[in-house]
PDB file of C-alpha atoms in Angstrom:
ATOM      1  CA  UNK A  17      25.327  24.167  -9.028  1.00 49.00           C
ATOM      2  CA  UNK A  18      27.878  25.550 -11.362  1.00 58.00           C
ATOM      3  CA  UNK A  19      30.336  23.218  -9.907  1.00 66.00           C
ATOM      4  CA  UNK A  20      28.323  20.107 -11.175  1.00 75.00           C
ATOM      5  CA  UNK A  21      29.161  18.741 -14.351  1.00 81.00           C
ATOM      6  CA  UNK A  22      26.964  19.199 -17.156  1.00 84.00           C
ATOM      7  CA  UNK A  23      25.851  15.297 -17.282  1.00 81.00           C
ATOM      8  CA  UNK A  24      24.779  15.638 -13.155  1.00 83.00           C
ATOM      9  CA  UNK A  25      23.087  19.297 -14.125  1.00 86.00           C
ATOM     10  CA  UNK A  26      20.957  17.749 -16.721  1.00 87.00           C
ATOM     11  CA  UNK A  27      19.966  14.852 -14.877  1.00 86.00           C
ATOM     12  CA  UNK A  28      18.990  16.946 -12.096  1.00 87.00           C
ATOM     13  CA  UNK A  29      16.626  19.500 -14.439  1.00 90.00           C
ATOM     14  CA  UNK A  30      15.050  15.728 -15.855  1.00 91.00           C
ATOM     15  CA  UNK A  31      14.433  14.613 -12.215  1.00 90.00           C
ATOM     16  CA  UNK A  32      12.815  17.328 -11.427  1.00 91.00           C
ATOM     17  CA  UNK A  33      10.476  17.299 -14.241  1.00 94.00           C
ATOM     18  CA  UNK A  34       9.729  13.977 -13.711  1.00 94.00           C
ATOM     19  CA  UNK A  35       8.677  15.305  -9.438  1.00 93.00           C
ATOM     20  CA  UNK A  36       6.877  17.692 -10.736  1.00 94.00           C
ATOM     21  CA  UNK A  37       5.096  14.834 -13.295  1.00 95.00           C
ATOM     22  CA  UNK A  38       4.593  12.567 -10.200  1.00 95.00           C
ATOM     23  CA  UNK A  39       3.039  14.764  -7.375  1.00 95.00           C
ATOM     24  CA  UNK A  40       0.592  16.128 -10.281  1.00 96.00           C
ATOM     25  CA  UNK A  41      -0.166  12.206 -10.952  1.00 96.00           C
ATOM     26  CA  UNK A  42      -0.691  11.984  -7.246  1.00 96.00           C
ATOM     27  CA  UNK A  43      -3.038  14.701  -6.530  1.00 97.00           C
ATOM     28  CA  UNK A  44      -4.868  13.507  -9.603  1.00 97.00           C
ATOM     29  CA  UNK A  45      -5.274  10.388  -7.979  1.00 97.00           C
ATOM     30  CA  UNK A  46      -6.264  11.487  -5.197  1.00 96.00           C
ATOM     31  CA  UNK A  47      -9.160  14.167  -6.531  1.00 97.00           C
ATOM     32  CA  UNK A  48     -10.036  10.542  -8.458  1.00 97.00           C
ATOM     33  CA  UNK A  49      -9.897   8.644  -5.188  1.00 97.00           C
ATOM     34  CA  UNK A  50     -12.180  11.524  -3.358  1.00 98.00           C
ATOM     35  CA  UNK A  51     -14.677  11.741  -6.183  1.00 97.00           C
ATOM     36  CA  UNK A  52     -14.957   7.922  -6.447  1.00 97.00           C
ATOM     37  CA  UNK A  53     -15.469   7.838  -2.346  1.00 97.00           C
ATOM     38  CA  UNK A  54     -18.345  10.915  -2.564  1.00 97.00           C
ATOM     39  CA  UNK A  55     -19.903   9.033  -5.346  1.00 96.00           C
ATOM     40  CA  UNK A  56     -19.977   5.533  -4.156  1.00 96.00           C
ATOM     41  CA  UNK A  57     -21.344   7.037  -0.782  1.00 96.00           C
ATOM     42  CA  UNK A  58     -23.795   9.185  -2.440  1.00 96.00           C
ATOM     43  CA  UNK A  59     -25.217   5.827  -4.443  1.00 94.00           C
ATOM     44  CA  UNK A  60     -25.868   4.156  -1.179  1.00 95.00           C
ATOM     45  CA  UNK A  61     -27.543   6.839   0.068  1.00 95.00           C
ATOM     46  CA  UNK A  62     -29.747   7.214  -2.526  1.00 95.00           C
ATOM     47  CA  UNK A  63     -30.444   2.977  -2.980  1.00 93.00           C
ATOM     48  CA  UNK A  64     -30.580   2.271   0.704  1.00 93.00           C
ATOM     49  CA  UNK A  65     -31.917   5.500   2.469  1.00 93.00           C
ATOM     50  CA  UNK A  66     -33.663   7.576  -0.544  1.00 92.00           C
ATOM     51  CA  UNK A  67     -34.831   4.255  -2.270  1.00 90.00           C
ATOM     52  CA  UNK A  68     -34.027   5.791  -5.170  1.00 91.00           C
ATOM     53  CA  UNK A  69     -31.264   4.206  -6.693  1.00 90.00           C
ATOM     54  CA  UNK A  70     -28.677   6.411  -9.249  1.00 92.00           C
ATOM     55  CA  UNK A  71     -28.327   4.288 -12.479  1.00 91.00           C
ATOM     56  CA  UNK A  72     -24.885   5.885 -12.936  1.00 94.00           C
ATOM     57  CA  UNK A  73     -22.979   6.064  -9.711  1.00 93.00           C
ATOM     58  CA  UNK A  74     -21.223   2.543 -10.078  1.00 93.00           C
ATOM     59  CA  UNK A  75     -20.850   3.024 -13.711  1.00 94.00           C
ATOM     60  CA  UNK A  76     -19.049   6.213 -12.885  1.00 96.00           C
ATOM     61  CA  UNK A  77     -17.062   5.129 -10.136  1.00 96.00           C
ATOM     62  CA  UNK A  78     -15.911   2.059 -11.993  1.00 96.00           C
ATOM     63  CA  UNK A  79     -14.588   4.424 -14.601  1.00 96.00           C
ATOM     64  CA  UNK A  80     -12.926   6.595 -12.125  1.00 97.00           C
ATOM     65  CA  UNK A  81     -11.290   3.472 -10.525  1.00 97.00           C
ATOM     66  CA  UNK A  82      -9.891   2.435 -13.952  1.00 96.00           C
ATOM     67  CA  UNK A  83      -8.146   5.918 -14.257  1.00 97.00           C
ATOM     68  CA  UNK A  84      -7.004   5.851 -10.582  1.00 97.00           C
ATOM     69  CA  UNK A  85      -5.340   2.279 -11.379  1.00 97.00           C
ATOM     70  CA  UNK A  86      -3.803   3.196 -14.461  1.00 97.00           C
ATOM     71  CA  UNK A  87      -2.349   6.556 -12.611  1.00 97.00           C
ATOM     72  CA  UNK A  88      -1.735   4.665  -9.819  1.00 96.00           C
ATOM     73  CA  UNK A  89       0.513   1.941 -11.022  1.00 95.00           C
ATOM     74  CA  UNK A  90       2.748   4.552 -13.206  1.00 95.00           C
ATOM     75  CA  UNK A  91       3.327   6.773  -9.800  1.00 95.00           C
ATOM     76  CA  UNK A  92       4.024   3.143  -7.873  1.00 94.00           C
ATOM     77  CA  UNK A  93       6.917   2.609 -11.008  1.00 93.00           C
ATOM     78  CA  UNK A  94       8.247   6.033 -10.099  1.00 92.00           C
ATOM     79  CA  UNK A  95       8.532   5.712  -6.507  1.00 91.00           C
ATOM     80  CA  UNK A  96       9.442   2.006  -6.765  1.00 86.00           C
ATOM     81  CA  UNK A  97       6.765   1.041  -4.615  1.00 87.00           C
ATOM     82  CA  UNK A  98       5.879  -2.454  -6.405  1.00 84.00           C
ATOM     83  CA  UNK A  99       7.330  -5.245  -4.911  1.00 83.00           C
ATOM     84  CA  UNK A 100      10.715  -6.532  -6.059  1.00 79.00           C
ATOM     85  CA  UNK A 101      12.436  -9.809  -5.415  1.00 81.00           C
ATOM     86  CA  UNK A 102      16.138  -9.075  -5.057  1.00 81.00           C
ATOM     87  CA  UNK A 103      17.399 -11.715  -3.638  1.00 82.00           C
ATOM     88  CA  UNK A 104      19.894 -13.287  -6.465  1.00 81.00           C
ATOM     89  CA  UNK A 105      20.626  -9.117  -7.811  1.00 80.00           C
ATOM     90  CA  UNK A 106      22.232  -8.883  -4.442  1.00 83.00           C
ATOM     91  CA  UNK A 107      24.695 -10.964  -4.586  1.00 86.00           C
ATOM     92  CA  UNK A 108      25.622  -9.950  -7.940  1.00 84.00           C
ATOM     93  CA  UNK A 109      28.551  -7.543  -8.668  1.00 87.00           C
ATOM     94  CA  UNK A 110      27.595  -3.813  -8.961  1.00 83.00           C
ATOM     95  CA  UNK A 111      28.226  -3.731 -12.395  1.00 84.00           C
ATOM     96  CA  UNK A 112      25.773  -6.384 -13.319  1.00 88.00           C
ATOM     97  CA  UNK A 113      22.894  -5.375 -11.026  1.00 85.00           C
ATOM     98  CA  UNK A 114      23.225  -1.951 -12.929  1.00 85.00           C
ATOM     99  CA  UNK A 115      22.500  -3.753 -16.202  1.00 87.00           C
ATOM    100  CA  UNK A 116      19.851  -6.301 -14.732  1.00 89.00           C
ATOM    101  CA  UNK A 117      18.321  -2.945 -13.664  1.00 89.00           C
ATOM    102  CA  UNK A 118      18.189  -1.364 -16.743  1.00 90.00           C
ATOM    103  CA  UNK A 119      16.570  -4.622 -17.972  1.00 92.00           C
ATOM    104  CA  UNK A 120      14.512  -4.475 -15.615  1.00 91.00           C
ATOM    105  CA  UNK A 121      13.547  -0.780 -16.454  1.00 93.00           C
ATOM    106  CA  UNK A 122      13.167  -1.856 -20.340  1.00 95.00           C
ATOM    107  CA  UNK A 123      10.924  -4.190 -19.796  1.00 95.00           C
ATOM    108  CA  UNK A 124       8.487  -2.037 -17.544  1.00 95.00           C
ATOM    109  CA  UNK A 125       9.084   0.534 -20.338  1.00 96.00           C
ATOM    110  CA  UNK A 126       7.957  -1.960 -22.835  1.00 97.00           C
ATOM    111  CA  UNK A 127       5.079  -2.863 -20.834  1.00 96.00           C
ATOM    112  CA  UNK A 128       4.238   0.786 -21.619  1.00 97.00           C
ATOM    113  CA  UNK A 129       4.487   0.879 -24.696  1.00 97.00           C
ATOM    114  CA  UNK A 130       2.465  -1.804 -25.390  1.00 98.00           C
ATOM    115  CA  UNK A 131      -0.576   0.121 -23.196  1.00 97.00           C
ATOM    116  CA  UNK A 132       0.094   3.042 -25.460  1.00 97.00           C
ATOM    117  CA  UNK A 133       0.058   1.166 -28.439  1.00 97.00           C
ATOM    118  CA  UNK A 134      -2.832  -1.045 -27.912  1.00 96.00           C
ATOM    119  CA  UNK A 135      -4.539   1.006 -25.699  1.00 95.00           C
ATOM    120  CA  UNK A 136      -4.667   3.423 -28.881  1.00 93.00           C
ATOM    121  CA  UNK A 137      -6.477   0.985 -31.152  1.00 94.00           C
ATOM    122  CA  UNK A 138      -8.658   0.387 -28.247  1.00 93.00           C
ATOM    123  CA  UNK A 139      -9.669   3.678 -28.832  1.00 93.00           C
ATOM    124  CA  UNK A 140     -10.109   3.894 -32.259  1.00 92.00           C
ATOM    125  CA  UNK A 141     -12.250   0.903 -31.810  1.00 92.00           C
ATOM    126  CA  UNK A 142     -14.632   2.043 -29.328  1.00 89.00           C
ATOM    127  CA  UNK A 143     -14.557   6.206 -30.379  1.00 77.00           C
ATOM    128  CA  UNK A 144     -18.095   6.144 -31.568  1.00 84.00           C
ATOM    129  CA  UNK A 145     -19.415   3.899 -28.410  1.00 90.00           C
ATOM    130  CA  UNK A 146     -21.276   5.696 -25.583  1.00 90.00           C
ATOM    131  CA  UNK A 147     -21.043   4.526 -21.930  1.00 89.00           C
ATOM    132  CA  UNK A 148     -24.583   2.787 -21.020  1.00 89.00           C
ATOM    133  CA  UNK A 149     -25.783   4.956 -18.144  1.00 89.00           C
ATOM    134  CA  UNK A 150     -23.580   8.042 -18.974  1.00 90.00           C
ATOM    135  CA  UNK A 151     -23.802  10.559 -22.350  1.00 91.00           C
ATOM    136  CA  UNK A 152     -20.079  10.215 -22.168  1.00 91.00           C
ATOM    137  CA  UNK A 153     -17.833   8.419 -25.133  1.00 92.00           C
ATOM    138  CA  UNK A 154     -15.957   5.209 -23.955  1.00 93.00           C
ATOM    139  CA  UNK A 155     -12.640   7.065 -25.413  1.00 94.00           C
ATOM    140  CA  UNK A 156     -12.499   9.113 -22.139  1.00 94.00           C
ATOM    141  CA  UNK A 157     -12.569   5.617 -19.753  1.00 94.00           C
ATOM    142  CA  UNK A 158     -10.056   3.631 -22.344  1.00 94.00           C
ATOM    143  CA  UNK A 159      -7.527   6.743 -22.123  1.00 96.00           C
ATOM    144  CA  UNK A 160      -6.465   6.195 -18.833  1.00 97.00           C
ATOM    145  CA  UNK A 161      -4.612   2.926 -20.516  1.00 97.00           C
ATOM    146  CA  UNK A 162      -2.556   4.966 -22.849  1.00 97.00           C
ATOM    147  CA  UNK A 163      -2.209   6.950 -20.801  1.00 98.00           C
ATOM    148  CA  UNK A 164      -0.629   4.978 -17.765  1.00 97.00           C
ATOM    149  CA  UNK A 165       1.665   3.435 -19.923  1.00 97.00           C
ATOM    150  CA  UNK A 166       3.095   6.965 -21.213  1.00 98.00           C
ATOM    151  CA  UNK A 167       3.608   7.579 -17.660  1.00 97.00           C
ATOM    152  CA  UNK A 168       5.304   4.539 -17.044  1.00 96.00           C
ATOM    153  CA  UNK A 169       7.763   4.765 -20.274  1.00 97.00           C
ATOM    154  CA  UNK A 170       8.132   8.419 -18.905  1.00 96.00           C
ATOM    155  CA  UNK A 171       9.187   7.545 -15.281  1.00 95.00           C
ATOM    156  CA  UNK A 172      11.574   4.350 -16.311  1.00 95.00           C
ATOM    157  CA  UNK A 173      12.868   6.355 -18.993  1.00 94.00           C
ATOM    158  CA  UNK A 174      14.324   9.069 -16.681  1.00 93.00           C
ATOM    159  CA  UNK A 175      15.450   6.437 -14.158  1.00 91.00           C
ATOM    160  CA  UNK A 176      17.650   4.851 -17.065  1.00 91.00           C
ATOM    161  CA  UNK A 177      18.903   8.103 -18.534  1.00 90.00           C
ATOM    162  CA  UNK A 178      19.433   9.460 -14.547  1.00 89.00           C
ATOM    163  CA  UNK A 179      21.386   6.263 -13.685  1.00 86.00           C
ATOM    164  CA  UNK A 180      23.739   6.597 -16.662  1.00 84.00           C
ATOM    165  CA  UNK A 181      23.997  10.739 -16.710  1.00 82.00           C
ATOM    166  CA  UNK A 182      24.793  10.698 -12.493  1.00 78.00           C
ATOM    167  CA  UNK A 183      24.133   7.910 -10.429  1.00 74.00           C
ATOM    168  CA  UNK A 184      24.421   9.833  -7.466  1.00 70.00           C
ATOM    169  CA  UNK A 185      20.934  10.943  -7.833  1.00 67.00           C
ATOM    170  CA  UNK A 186      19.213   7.842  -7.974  1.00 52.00           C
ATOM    171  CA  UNK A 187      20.071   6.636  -4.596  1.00 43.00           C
ATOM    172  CA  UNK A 188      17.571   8.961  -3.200  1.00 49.00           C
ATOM    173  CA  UNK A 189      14.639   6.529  -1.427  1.00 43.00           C
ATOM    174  CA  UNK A 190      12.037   8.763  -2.964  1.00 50.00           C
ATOM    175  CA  UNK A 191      11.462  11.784  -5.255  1.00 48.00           C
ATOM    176  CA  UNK A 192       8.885  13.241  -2.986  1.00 53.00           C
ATOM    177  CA  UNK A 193       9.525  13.130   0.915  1.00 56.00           C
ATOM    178  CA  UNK A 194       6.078  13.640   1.947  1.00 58.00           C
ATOM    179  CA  UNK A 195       4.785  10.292  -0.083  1.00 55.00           C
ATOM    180  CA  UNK A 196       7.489   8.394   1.387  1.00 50.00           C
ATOM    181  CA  UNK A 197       6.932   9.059   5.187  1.00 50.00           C
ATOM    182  CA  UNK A 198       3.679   7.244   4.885  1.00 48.00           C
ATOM    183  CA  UNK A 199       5.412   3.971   2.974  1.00 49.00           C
TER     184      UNK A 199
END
C-alpha cells in the first residue's frame, strides 16, 4: 500500500468506511425485515387463531416497513442496484459519461438533502404527537426519512469524491461480495 499514491490511499480508507456504513445498513435491514415478518405473523395468529386481535401489530410493522424502505433505498444507491437507463451514456465519450455521472450522483445527493431537510421539519412538526396504538413519539417513525437521505448524500458523496481521487476503485461491481452473488 505504500506504493499507492496518496489520492488512491485516501480513497481506499473512504471506501471502506462507506462498506463498513453499508453492511451495518444491511443487517439493520434485515433485523427490520425479521422483526416486521415475526410481527405480522404473530398478528395473524392472534386475529385468526387466538381471536384476539393485537391493536398494534400493523401499526408497528408499518413503522418498521417505513424504516426498512428508507434504509433500503440508500443501500440500493450504494450498490447501484436501482435501475438505470444507459442507453444514450453509452455511446457518449468517456469523458462525458464521467460528468453525466456525477450529475447523476448530484442529483440523488440532492434528493437527500431534501429528505434531511424536510424530513427535519417533519419532525419538529410532529415531536409532541404519539403513535395511536403505540406509547411511542411519531419522531422515531419520521427519522427513518432523514435519515435515508443522510445515507444517500453519504454513499453518492463517496462515489463522486472516489471517482475523482482514483477511478480505479470504482469499477468494482459491488462493495460487498456476498450481497452481490444474490443480485
Amino acid at each position: 500500500m505504500s506504493g499507492q499514491p496518496a489520492s488512491a490511499r485516501i480513497a481506499a480508507t473512504i471506501v471502506w468506511l462507506d462498506d463498513l456504513i453499508l453492511k451495518m445498513t444491511l443487517f439493520v435491514s434485515g433485523c427490520l425485515l425479521l422483526a416486521m415478518v415475526v410481527i405480522e405473523a404473530m398478528g395473524v395468529i392472534f386475529r385468526f387463531i387466538l381471536h384476539d386481535s393485537l391493536s398494534w401489530s400493523d401499526e408497528l410493522a408499518a413503522y418498521l416497513f417505513v424504516w426498512l424502505t428508507c434504509l433500503g433505498a440508500a443501500a440500493g444507491v450504494k450498490l447501484r442496484a436501482h435501475p438505470e437507463v444507459k442507453a444514450l451514456a453509452d455511446r457518449l465519450p468517456n469523458m462525458t459519461q464521467q460528468g453525466l455521472q456525477d450529475i447523476t450522483d448530484l442529483a440523488i445527493a440532492a434528493l437527500g438533502g431534501i429528505f434531511v431537510v424536510y424530513g427535519g421539519d417533519m419532525l419538529t412538526l410532529i415531536g409532541s404527537e404519539t403513535a395511536s396504538s403505540l406509547p411511542i413519539s411519531m419522531v422515531y417513525p419520521y427519522l427513518a426519512i432523514p435519515v435515508g437521505g443522510a445515507l444517500l448524500i453519504v454513499h453518492t458523496a463517496v462515489r463522486i469524491a472516489v471517482s475523482h481521487l482514483s477511478p480505479g476503485i470504482t469499477h468494482r461491481p459491488f462493495a460487498v461480495p456476498e450481497v452481490s452473488q444474490h443480485m
